[in-house]
Steps between C-alpha positions, in 0.01 A plus 500: 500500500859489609779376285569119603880379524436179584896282684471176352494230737863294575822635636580841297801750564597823518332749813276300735396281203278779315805559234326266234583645185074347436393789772641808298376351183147507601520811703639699155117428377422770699656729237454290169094420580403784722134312523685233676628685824478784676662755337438894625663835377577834755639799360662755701416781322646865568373809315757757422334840363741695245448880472655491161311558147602284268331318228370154520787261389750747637343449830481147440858476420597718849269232703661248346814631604480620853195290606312184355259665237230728462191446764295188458191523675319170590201638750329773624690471817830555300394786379420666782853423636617685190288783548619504869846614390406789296435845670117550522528835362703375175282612245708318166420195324747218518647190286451187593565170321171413298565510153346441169650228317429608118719237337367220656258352234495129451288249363208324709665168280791504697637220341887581383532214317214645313647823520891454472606839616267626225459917536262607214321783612242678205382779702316784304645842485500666894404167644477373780430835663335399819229719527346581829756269632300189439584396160650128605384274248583473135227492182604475103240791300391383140790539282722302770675773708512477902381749727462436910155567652320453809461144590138586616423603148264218304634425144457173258825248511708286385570134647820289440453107458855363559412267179691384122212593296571871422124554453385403798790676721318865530166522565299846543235511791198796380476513793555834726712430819725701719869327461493284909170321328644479144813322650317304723217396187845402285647296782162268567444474109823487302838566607607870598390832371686559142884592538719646228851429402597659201386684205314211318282370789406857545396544173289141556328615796414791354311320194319299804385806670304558161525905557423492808713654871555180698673443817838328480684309752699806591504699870733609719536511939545913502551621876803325668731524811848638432662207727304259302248452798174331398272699751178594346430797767413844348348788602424707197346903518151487385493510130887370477697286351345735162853603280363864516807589272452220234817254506648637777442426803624201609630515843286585795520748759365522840329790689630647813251796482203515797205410257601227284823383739588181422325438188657375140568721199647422140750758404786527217805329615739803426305732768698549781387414842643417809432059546504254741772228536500172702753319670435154561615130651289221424425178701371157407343344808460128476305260702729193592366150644741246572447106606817417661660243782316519774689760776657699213544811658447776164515791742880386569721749365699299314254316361281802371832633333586194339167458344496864381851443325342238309201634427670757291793333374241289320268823399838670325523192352145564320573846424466712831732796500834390717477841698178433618449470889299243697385472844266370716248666657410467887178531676379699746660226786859501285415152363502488054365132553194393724376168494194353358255235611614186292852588592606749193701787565366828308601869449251739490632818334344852597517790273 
C-alpha cells in the first residue's frame, strides 16, 4: 500500500498547490511506521577482494578505511558474485565479516528498569567456554556458579514471578526442558525465566534451585555481521561452526578451494588471511500517492523539485543525515508519476 499525502481541500500555496506543510507530514510515515507505506531498500553492493593476510579486526579496520566494511552476505546469489571475483584457481581461505559476538550476553528480562545498568556476572572458573560452538544459553550448577550450555540441552528451572512476596517470587519447575520451552513455560505461567542482579539474589536463587542445575534467564545472539547487518544467511562446512581450538575461534572464514568453495569455517581471529571488503551506497525507495487539484501536473519539473526539497527539509528535521541525497525515480517512459483511476498520482519505485 502506497504512502497517502492527502492536499486538503481550499485554496493552499506554495508549487501548484501540493506545498501543504499536511502532505509532507503524512508522507514522513513512510519512515516513522514502515507498515504504513511503501517503503523498499536496494543496495549497490561492490565486492573488492584484498590479497593481503591480515588478521580479523586488522582487516576490519583496513575495510573500514578504504571501503565500507568487511563482506556482508545476504543470499546465495551474493555469494556467488563474491566468488566471481576471486581467481578459480585461488586455493586460500578468506575473511569475511561473520563474527562471533562473545560479550553479548543479556537477560531474556530485558527490563532496565529492572536491571539499571546492573553487570553481575558469577561465572565458574573457564566459563563460558563455548564448546562445539553452540554453548548460547546460560544455566546456574548447584552451589550457584554459571556456566553456558547448549540451549537444546533439557535441565530443571527456575521461574521469576514479578511479585512483593519474596516467597513466592522464584519458583523451581522439576521439570526437564531445553531453555526455548523453559522460557516459553515461564512466560505463559509467571513472569520471565529467573534473572540475577547481584550477589544476594544469586545466593536466593540458588537456595530455590534446592541443589539442583537450572536454566537461568541468560543467552546470548553469537554469529553477527560486522556492518551490523541483520541477515540470517549462512553457509556453514559440514560439521562447522564447532570451536575446534576451544575459545578461539570466533571469526569465520570462507573457502575458495575446488571442493568445499564457498562454504563457512570458524577460525582464530589472529590467523592471517587474505578477506573480502565491500563498498556500498544504499537507497530507500518509497512509494508516493498524492490527492491533489485536479490538472496538477507532478511530472512538471518544477513541481517534482519543489516537493523533493520539502520532503527532506522536513526528514532532517526528524533526524535524517543533512548530506543525504534524494531523487526521484523515472519509469521506463521518463514519467516518476503516472496516474491512477480515482484521480491519485503515484510513484512506483523499481529497485
Amino acid at each position: 500500500m502506497g504512502c497517502q499525502c492527502f492536499q486538503q481541500t481550499g485554496d493552499s500555496h506554495g508549487v501548484e498547490g501540493i506545498s501543504h506543510p499536511a502532505v509532507l507530514s503524512l508522507c514522513v510515515l513512510c519512515c516513522v511506521f514502515p507498515g504504513i507505506c511503501s517503503l523498499s531498500s536496494c543496495l549497490a553492493r561492490q565486492y573488492v577482494f584484498v590479497n593481503k593476510p591480515l588478521g580479523w579486526t586488522d582487516a576490519q579496520q583496513y575495510c573500514r578505511e578504504k571501503h565500507t566494511d568487511l563482506a556482508s552476505i545476504d543470499n546465495a546469489e551474493e555469494l556467488n558474485r563474491l566468488l566471481n571475483i576471486v581467481d578459480s584457481a585461488y586455493r586460500e581461505k578468506v575473511w569475511i565479516g561473520l563474527y562471533d559476538d562473545l560479550n553479548s550476553w543479556q537477560w531474556t528480562l530485558a527490563d532496565s528498569d529492572f536491571f539499571k545498568e546492573s553487570e553481575y556476572h558469577n561465572w565458574n572458573s573457564e566459563q563460558p567456554n563455548n564448546k562445539g560452538s553452540n554453548e548460547n544459553c546460560g544455566a546456574m550448577d548447584n552451589i550457584g556458579g554459571w556456566f553456558d550450555d547448549n540451549c537444546r540441552h533439557n535441565h530443571s528451572f527456575l521461574c521469576y514471578q514479578d511479585t512483593s512476596d519474596p516467597i513466592q517470587k522464584y519458583i523451581l519447575i522439576d521439570q526437564v526442558k531445553s531453555w526455548t520451552e523453559a522460557q516459553r513455560f515461564c512466560r505463559e505461567k509467571h513472569t520471565d525465566l529467573v534473572s540475577v542482579r547481584n550477589q544476594r539474589e544469586n545466593e536466593e536463587v540458588t537456595k530455590a534451585a534446592k541443589g539442583q542445575n537450572v536454566w537461568i534467564g541468560l543467552f546470548r545472539d553469537p554469529w553477527k555481521w560486522s556492518d551490523k547487518r541483520s541477515s540470517s544467511f549462512r553457509n556453514w562446512n559440514t560439521g562447522e561452526p564447532n570451536n575446534f581450538s576451544g575459545v578461539d575461534e570466533n571469526c569465520v572464514t570462507m573457502y575458495l578451494d575446488k571442493d568445499k568453495r564457498g562454504k563457512w569455517n570458524d577460525d582464530p581471529c589472529t590467523d592471517r588471511f587474505p578477506f573480502f571488503c565491500y563498498q556500498a551506497k544504499w537507497k530507500e525507495l518509497m512509494n508516493l500517492q498524492f490527492l491533489g487539484k485536479h490538472g496538477v501536473n507532478l511530472n512538471a519539473p518544477a513541481v517534482r523539485e519543489r516537493l523533493l526539497e520539502q520532503i527532506k527539509s522536513e526528514w532532517i528535521r526528524l533526524g535524517l543525515p543533512e548530506d543525504t541525497t534524494l531523487r526521484w525515480r523515472e519509469q521506463a517512459d521518463g514519467q516518476v508519476f503516472h496516474q491512477e483511476e480515482g484521480g491519485a498520482e503515484t510513484l512506483q519505485p523499481q529497485c
